[in-house]
Amino acid sequence: MTGRLDGKSALVTGAASGFGAAIAKAFAREGARVVIMDLDEDGGQRVAGEIGAAAASLKGDVTRREDFERAVAEATRNGGRLDILVNNAGWTHRNKPLEEVTEDEFDRVYAINVKSIYHSVQASLPVFSAQGSGVILNIGSTAGLRPRPGLTWYNGSKGAVNMLSRSLAVELSPRGIRVNAIAPVMGATALLESFMGLPDTPENRAKFIATIPLGRLSEPDDVAGACLYLASDEARFVTGVILEVDGGRTI
């Protein structure tokens, strides 16, 4: 541990597993106090237990403003302030022809991937504004930069995340709030089969990996490392960036 986040307090959504769990653990290792917000209550508590005294977990739905308000209050109480908000929770419809995506699937993708950012910003802005500082990190996707067939509506949601991050950066910078996005390539998470639209077999993975110059899927620690840099004071002059963590996929 080098203490890059000493004295800071963070709220990370969707941190019961995958990218979010790795982000929460990396932040805690670098000195931050972390609150995990996830619908998976047992998973959130497990990750918090693995982190130790620096972490707390609460069950929360990112599509509900009141859950974000509760989480922001808990993170502020837990750390004495709120310095970092990571909007990591995300969802996708299964890879399939666009006309086969139901309205319910469409609504769920946009509620979790896009409207959650609206809720989180509205809930955290009073705290950040009063402090005169804050960092918001939104987990976008290479899908919002280099779209793939079969994921049209998901691609659009992540394009919105990318643009929202840049627009928020411009509007909130006078208040001392930095906003950036991380755009990972597909990783071996619970959503992998949905992204591929195929069973997760070595053969199907190999087909996708062949499109990534560095020759592998993203891993949770790849995303956590990018978030750690953008959340730290080392990135104090970095805002409005979409950082591609993709092994060269979008080149």
One Martini backbone bead per residue (centre of mass of N, CA, C, O) as a GRO file, in nm:
protein
  251
    1MET     BB    1   0.095   0.036   0.023
    2THR     BB    2   0.086   0.408  -0.066
    3GLY     BB    3  -0.160   0.615  -0.007
    4ARG     BB    4  -0.330   0.756  -0.251
    5LEU     BB    5  -0.621   0.758  -0.053
    6ASP     BB    6  -0.578   0.906   0.190
    7GLY     BB    7  -0.873   1.017   0.356
    8LYS     BB    8  -1.076   0.885   0.172
    9SER     BB    9  -1.412   0.864   0.021
   10ALA     BB   10  -1.619   0.588  -0.107
   11LEU     BB   11  -1.848   0.504  -0.381
   12VAL     BB   12  -1.956   0.172  -0.498
   13THR     BB   13  -2.109   0.026  -0.754
   14GLY     BB   14  -2.133  -0.301  -0.812
   15ALA     BB   15  -1.927  -0.444  -0.563
   16ALA     BB   16  -1.988  -0.771  -0.535
   17SER     BB   17  -1.828  -0.782  -0.816
   18GLY     BB   18  -1.586  -0.769  -1.023
   19PHE     BB   19  -1.497  -0.460  -1.088
   20GLY     BB   20  -1.610  -0.338  -0.822
   21ALA     BB   21  -1.449  -0.511  -0.623
   22ALA     BB   22  -1.167  -0.422  -0.724
   23ILE     BB   23  -1.205  -0.123  -0.668
   24ALA     BB   24  -1.261  -0.135  -0.365
   25LYS     BB   25  -0.993  -0.278  -0.290
   26ALA     BB   26  -0.796  -0.070  -0.407
   27PHE     BB   27  -0.886   0.171  -0.240
   28ALA     BB   28  -0.832   0.045   0.040
   29ARG     BB   29  -0.527  -0.014  -0.003
   30GLU     BB   30  -0.496   0.322  -0.046
   31GLY     BB   31  -0.686   0.438   0.223
   32ALA     BB   32  -0.981   0.404   0.181
   33ARG     BB   33  -1.312   0.449   0.233
   34VAL     BB   34  -1.582   0.204   0.173
   35VAL     BB   35  -1.887   0.187  -0.018
   36ILE     BB   36  -2.119  -0.064  -0.089
   37MET     BB   37  -2.344  -0.089  -0.376
   38ASP     BB   38  -2.595  -0.355  -0.384
   39LEU     BB   39  -2.829  -0.599  -0.451
   40ASP     BB   40  -2.607  -0.794  -0.343
   41GLU     BB   41  -2.585  -0.838  -0.021
   42ASP     BB   42  -2.395  -1.080   0.024
   43GLY     BB   43  -2.168  -0.987  -0.165
   44GLY     BB   44  -2.110  -0.715  -0.027
   45GLN     BB   45  -2.036  -0.836   0.251
   46ARG     BB   46  -1.804  -1.008   0.154
   47VAL     BB   47  -1.624  -0.782   0.046
   48ALA     BB   48  -1.615  -0.617   0.306
   49GLY     BB   49  -1.485  -0.847   0.472
   50GLU     BB   50  -1.222  -0.861   0.299
   51ILE     BB   51  -1.135  -0.569   0.364
   52GLY     BB   52  -1.279  -0.454   0.630
   53ALA     BB   53  -1.301  -0.167   0.826
   54ALA     BB   54  -1.305   0.024   0.556
   55ALA     BB   55  -1.586  -0.125   0.509
   56ALA     BB   56  -1.916  -0.100   0.358
   57SER     BB   57  -2.260  -0.230   0.327
   58LEU     BB   58  -2.539  -0.189   0.091
   59LYS     BB   59  -2.850  -0.213  -0.017
   60GLY     BB   60  -2.898  -0.125  -0.374
   61ASP     BB   61  -3.074   0.070  -0.626
   62VAL     BB   62  -2.975   0.254  -0.909
   63THR     BB   63  -3.293   0.329  -0.992
   64ARG     BB   64  -3.298   0.475  -0.697
   65ARG     BB   65  -3.276   0.764  -0.534
   66GLU     BB   66  -3.307   0.680  -0.232
   67ASP     BB   67  -3.063   0.485  -0.239
   68PHE     BB   68  -2.850   0.700  -0.299
   69GLU     BB   69  -2.899   0.881  -0.057
   70ARG     BB   70  -2.824   0.663   0.146
   71ALA     BB   71  -2.535   0.606   0.039
   72VAL     BB   72  -2.419   0.888   0.070
   73ALA     BB   73  -2.467   0.908   0.372
   74GLU     BB   74  -2.294   0.660   0.447
   75ALA     BB   75  -2.025   0.755   0.319
   76THR     BB   76  -2.006   1.018   0.482
   77ARG     BB   77  -2.006   0.880   0.756
   78ASN     BB   78  -1.771   0.673   0.713
   79GLY     BB   79  -1.555   0.922   0.606
   80GLY     BB   80  -1.667   1.233   0.669
   81ARG     BB   81  -1.696   1.210   0.353
   82LEU     BB   82  -1.699   1.274  -0.014
   83ASP     BB   83  -1.480   1.196  -0.298
   84ILE     BB   84  -1.594   0.918  -0.439
   85LEU     BB   85  -1.766   0.817  -0.743
   86VAL     BB   86  -1.876   0.489  -0.865
   87ASN     BB   87  -2.028   0.398  -1.174
   88ASN     BB   88  -2.056   0.047  -1.224
   89ALA     BB   89  -2.322  -0.038  -1.270
   90GLY     BB   90  -2.453  -0.295  -1.502
   91TRP     BB   91  -2.618  -0.371  -1.825
   92THR     BB   92  -2.752  -0.628  -2.058
   93HIS     BB   93  -2.845  -0.739  -2.337
   94ARG     BB   94  -2.860  -0.977  -2.544
   95ASN     BB   95  -2.711  -1.088  -2.812
   96LYS     BB   96  -2.914  -0.948  -3.076
   97PRO     BB   97  -3.140  -0.855  -3.262
   98LEU     BB   98  -3.287  -0.550  -3.225
   99GLU     BB   99  -3.596  -0.651  -3.265
  100GLU     BB  100  -3.570  -0.859  -3.004
  101VAL     BB  101  -3.576  -0.632  -2.814
  102THR     BB  102  -3.734  -0.544  -2.550
  103GLU     BB  103  -3.871  -0.294  -2.370
  104ASP     BB  104  -3.779  -0.398  -2.096
  105GLU     BB  105  -3.481  -0.428  -2.169
  106PHE     BB  106  -3.431  -0.139  -2.251
  107ASP     BB  107  -3.515  -0.002  -1.984
  108ARG     BB  108  -3.305  -0.146  -1.806
  109VAL     BB  109  -3.048  -0.050  -1.941
  110TYR     BB  110  -3.107   0.262  -1.900
  111ALA     BB  111  -3.152   0.264  -1.596
  112ILE     BB  112  -2.867   0.145  -1.514
  113ASN     BB  113  -2.661   0.304  -1.716
  114VAL     BB  114  -2.801   0.609  -1.704
  115LYS     BB  115  -3.005   0.700  -1.477
  116SER     BB  116  -2.809   0.644  -1.243
  117ILE     BB  117  -2.640   0.899  -1.291
  118TYR     BB  118  -2.853   1.101  -1.228
  119HIS     BB  119  -2.902   1.008  -0.937
  120SER     BB  120  -2.607   1.028  -0.830
  121VAL     BB  121  -2.563   1.328  -0.883
  122GLN     BB  122  -2.803   1.443  -0.725
  123ALA     BB  123  -2.711   1.310  -0.448
  124SER     BB  124  -2.393   1.422  -0.445
  125LEU     BB  125  -2.374   1.732  -0.508
  126PRO     BB  126  -2.411   1.869  -0.231
  127VAL     BB  127  -2.148   1.757  -0.115
  128PHE     BB  128  -1.941   1.847  -0.327
  129SER     BB  129  -2.014   2.150  -0.324
  130ALA     BB  130  -1.950   2.204  -0.024
  131GLN     BB  131  -1.643   2.110  -0.057
  132GLY     BB  132  -1.517   2.170  -0.357
  133SER     BB  133  -1.518   1.850  -0.421
  134GLY     BB  134  -1.464   1.572  -0.660
  135VAL     BB  135  -1.522   1.229  -0.788
  136ILE     BB  136  -1.628   1.096  -1.107
  137LEU     BB  137  -1.689   0.754  -1.210
  138ASN     BB  138  -1.755   0.601  -1.527
  139ILE     BB  139  -1.863   0.295  -1.661
  140GLY     BB  140  -1.820   0.213  -1.963
  141SER     BB  141  -1.737   0.139  -2.315
  142THR     BB  142  -1.637   0.027  -2.620
  143ALA     BB  143  -1.934   0.019  -2.728
  144GLY     BB  144  -1.937   0.351  -2.735
  145LEU     BB  145  -1.702   0.348  -2.980
  146ARG     BB  146  -1.720   0.027  -3.093
  147PRO     BB  147  -1.963  -0.117  -3.226
  148ARG     BB  148  -2.170  -0.408  -3.201
  149PRO     BB  149  -2.345  -0.640  -3.316
  150GLY     BB  150  -2.642  -0.702  -3.111
  151LEU     BB  151  -2.587  -0.411  -2.917
  152THR     BB  152  -2.728  -0.141  -2.979
  153TRP     BB  153  -2.865  -0.046  -2.708
  154TYR     BB  154  -2.614  -0.073  -2.537
  155ASN     BB  155  -2.428   0.109  -2.695
  156GLY     BB  156  -2.599   0.364  -2.645
  157SER     BB  157  -2.568   0.371  -2.336
  158LYS     BB  158  -2.250   0.404  -2.346
  159GLY     BB  159  -2.249   0.660  -2.509
  160ALA     BB  160  -2.392   0.822  -2.288
  161VAL     BB  161  -2.179   0.791  -2.071
  162ASN     BB  162  -1.954   0.932  -2.220
  163MET     BB  163  -2.099   1.209  -2.267
  164LEU     BB  164  -2.179   1.270  -1.978
  165SER     BB  165  -1.893   1.288  -1.868
  166ARG     BB  166  -1.808   1.536  -2.037
  167SER     BB  167  -2.037   1.727  -1.955
  168LEU     BB  168  -1.995   1.718  -1.651
  169ALA     BB  169  -1.708   1.827  -1.653
  170VAL     BB  170  -1.781   2.108  -1.756
  171GLU     BB  171  -2.007   2.188  -1.542
  172LEU     BB  172  -1.833   2.097  -1.264
  173SER     BB  173  -1.550   2.235  -1.254
  174PRO     BB  174  -1.620   2.503  -1.090
  175ARG     BB  175  -1.666   2.300  -0.824
  176GLY     BB  176  -1.422   2.078  -0.823
  177ILE     BB  177  -1.529   1.855  -1.030
  178ARG     BB  178  -1.445   1.540  -1.144
  179VAL     BB  179  -1.492   1.373  -1.475
  180ASN     BB  180  -1.483   1.024  -1.570
  181ALA     BB  181  -1.409   0.754  -1.801
  182ILE     BB  182  -1.433   0.400  -1.848
  183ALA     BB  183  -1.332   0.173  -2.131
  184PRO     BB  184  -1.392  -0.142  -2.148
  185VAL     BB  185  -1.340  -0.440  -2.238
  186MET     BB  186  -1.428  -0.737  -2.238
  187GLY     BB  187  -1.501  -0.956  -1.967
  188ALA     BB  188  -1.490  -1.211  -1.712
  189THR     BB  189  -1.808  -1.197  -1.648
  190ALA     BB  190  -2.148  -1.240  -1.599
  191LEU     BB  191  -2.187  -1.093  -1.905
  192LEU     BB  192  -2.040  -1.249  -2.132
  193GLU     BB  193  -2.266  -1.413  -2.279
  194SER     BB  194  -2.438  -1.168  -2.352
  195PHE     BB  195  -2.228  -1.031  -2.534
  196MET     BB  196  -2.187  -1.279  -2.730
  197GLY     BB  197  -2.444  -1.481  -2.767
  198LEU     BB  198  -2.276  -1.720  -2.634
  199PRO     BB  199  -2.116  -1.962  -2.526
  200ASP     BB  200  -1.860  -2.014  -2.284
  201THR     BB  201  -1.600  -2.087  -2.485
  202PRO     BB  202  -1.290  -2.116  -2.603
  203GLU     BB  203  -1.372  -2.060  -2.897
  204ASN     BB  204  -1.541  -1.797  -2.850
  205ARG     BB  205  -1.321  -1.637  -2.711
  206ALA     BB  206  -1.109  -1.647  -2.939
  207LYS     BB  207  -1.266  -1.473  -3.141
  208PHE     BB  208  -1.256  -1.215  -2.969
  209ILE     BB  209  -0.953  -1.196  -2.893
  210ALA     BB  210  -0.861  -1.152  -3.195
  211THR     BB  211  -0.959  -0.829  -3.166
  212ILE     BB  212  -0.716  -0.804  -2.953
  213PRO     BB  213  -0.399  -0.705  -2.959
  214LEU     BB  214  -0.317  -0.816  -2.653
  215GLY     BB  215  -0.479  -1.108  -2.623
  216ARG     BB  216  -0.724  -1.022  -2.414
  217LEU     BB  217  -0.916  -0.980  -2.164
  218SER     BB  218  -1.042  -0.816  -1.927
  219GLU     BB  219  -0.964  -0.718  -1.592
  220PRO     BB  220  -1.037  -0.600  -1.289
  221ASP     BB  221  -0.749  -0.470  -1.237
  222ASP     BB  222  -0.747  -0.286  -1.483
  223VAL     BB  223  -0.984  -0.104  -1.389
  224ALA     BB  224  -0.882  -0.036  -1.104
  225GLY     BB  225  -0.624   0.113  -1.195
  226ALA     BB  226  -0.765   0.340  -1.349
  227CYS     BB  227  -0.936   0.443  -1.112
  228LEU     BB  228  -0.707   0.508  -0.919
  229TYR     BB  229  -0.581   0.730  -1.084
  230LEU     BB  230  -0.843   0.915  -1.129
  231ALA     BB  231  -0.890   0.942  -0.805
  232SER     BB  232  -0.630   1.070  -0.775
  233ASP     BB  233  -0.399   1.335  -0.747
  234GLU     BB  234  -0.251   1.263  -1.015
  235ALA     BB  235  -0.546   1.357  -1.165
  236ARG     BB  236  -0.615   1.671  -1.100
  237PHE     BB  237  -0.599   1.751  -1.440
  238VAL     BB  238  -0.832   1.530  -1.497
  239THR     BB  239  -1.099   1.578  -1.739
  240GLY     BB  240  -1.317   1.429  -1.972
  241VAL     BB  241  -1.223   1.133  -1.987
  242ILE     BB  242  -1.180   0.841  -2.203
  243LEU     BB  243  -1.060   0.544  -2.080
  244GLU     BB  244  -0.902   0.294  -2.248
  245VAL     BB  245  -0.948  -0.061  -2.146
  246ASP     BB  246  -0.858  -0.268  -2.442
  247GLY     BB  247  -0.590  -0.369  -2.585
  248GLY     BB  248  -0.670  -0.201  -2.869
  249ARG     BB  249  -0.967  -0.234  -2.983
  250THR     BB  250  -1.020   0.089  -3.084
  251ILE     BB  251  -0.800   0.115  -3.322
   0.00000   0.00000   0.00000
